[in-house]
PDB file of C-alpha atoms in Angstrom:
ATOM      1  CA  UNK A 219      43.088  -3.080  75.130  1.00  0.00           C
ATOM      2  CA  UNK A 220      41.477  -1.577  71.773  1.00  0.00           C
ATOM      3  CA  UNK A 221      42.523  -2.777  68.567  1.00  0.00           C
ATOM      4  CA  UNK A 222      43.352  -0.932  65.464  1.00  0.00           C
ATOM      5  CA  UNK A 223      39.960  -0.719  64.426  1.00  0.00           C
ATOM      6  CA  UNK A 224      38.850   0.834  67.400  1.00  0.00           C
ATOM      7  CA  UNK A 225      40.960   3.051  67.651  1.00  0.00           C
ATOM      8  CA  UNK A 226      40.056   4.509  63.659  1.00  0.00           C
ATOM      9  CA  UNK A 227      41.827   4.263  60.673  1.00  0.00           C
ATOM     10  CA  UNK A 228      45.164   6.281  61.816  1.00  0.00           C
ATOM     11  CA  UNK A 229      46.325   3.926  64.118  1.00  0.00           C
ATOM     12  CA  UNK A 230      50.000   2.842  62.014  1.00  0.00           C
ATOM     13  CA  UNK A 231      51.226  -0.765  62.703  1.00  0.00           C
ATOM     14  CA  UNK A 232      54.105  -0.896  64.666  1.00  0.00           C
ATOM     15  CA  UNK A 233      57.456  -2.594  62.693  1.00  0.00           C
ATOM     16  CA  UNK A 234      59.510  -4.736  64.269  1.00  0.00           C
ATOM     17  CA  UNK A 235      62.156  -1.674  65.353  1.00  0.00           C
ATOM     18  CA  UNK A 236      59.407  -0.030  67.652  1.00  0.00           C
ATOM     19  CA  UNK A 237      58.604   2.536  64.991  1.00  0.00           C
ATOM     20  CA  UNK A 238      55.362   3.433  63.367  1.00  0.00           C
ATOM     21  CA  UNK A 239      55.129   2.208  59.987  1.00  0.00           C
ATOM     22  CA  UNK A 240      52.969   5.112  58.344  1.00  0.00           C
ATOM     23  CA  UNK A 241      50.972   4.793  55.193  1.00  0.00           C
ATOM     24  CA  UNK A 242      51.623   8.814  54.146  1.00  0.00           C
ATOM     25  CA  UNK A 243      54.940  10.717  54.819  1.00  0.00           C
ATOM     26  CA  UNK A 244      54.891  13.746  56.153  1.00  0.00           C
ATOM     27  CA  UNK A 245      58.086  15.531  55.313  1.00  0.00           C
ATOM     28  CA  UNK A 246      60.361  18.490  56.937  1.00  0.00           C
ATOM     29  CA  UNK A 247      59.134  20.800  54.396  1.00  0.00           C
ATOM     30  CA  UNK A 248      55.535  20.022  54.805  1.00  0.00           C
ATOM     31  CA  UNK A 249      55.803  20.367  58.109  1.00  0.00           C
ATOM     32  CA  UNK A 250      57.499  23.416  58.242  1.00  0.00           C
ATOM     33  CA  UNK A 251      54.708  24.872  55.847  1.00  0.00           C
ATOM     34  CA  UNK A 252      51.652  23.422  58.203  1.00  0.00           C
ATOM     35  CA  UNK A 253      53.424  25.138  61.004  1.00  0.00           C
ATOM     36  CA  UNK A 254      53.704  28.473  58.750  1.00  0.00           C
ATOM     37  CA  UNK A 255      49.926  28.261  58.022  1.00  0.00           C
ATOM     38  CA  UNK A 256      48.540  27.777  61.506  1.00  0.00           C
ATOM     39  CA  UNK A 257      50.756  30.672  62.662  1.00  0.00           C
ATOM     40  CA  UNK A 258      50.002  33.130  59.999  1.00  0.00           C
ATOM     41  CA  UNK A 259      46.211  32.288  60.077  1.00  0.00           C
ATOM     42  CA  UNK A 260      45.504  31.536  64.001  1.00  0.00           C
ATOM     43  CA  UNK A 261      49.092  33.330  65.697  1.00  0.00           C
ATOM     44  CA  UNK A 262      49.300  29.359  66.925  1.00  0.00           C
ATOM     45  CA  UNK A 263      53.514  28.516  67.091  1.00  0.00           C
ATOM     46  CA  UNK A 264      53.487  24.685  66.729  1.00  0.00           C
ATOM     47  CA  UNK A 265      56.276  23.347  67.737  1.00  0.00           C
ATOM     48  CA  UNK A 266      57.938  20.107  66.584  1.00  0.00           C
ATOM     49  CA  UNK A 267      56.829  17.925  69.114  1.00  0.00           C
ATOM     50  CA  UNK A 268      53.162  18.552  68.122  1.00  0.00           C
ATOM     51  CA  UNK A 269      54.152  16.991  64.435  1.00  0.00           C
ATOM     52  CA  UNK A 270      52.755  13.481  65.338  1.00  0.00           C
ATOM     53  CA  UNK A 271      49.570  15.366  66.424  1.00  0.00           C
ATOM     54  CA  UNK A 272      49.499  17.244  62.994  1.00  0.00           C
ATOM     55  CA  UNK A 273      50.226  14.170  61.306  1.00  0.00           C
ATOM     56  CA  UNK A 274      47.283  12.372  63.026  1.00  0.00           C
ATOM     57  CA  UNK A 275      45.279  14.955  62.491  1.00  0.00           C
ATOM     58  CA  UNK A 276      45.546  15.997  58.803  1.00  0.00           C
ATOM     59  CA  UNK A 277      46.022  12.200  57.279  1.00  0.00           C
ATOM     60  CA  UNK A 278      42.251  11.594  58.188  1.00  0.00           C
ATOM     61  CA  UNK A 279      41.611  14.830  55.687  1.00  0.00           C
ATOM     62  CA  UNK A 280      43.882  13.410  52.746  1.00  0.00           C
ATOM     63  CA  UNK A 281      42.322  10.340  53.312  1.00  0.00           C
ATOM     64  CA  UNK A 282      39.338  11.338  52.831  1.00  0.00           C
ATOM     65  CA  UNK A 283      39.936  13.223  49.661  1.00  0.00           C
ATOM     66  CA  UNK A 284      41.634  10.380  48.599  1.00  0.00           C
ATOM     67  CA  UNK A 285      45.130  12.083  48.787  1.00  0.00           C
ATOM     68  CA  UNK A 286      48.345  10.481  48.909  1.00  0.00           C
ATOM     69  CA  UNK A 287      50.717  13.157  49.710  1.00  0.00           C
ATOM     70  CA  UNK A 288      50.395  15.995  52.112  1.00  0.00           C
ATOM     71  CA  UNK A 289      52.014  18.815  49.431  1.00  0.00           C
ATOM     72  CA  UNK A 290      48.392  17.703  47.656  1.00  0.00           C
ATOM     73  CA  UNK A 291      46.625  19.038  50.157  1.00  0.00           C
ATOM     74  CA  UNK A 292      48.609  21.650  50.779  1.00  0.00           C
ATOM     75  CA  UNK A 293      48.693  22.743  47.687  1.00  0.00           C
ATOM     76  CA  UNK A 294      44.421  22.953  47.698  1.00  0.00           C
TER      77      UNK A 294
END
């Protein structure tokens, strides 16, 4: 079994209720704007299920800018 740091900074902790505990918060609205982006620029319909994927994959990039909040980013 790999541990966290295997697996890359992403990997949440899980809290005692099963859930991930994350250390950024992607919101509805945020969401609904990625989702508005990739279709307008790429004709790609995410749909909700992919938001843990689009979480996963756009916290390494605010991380790495040393961003906090995804509307930051967004708002690049």
């Amino acid at each position: 079994m790999t541990d966290q740091r295997e697996r890359g900074s992403d990997a949440g902790q899980w809290a005692s209720s099963g859930q991930i505990e994350r250390d950024l918060v992607l919101t509805d609205a945020d969401f609904a704007r990625i989702r508005e982006l990739i279709y307008q620029r790429a004709g790609i319909v995410l749909a909700e299920h992919k938001r843990e994927m689009v979480y996963s994959r756009l916290a390494k990039r605010l991380r790495h800018h040393g961003m906090t909040r995804f509307t930051d980013y967004l708002s690049r």
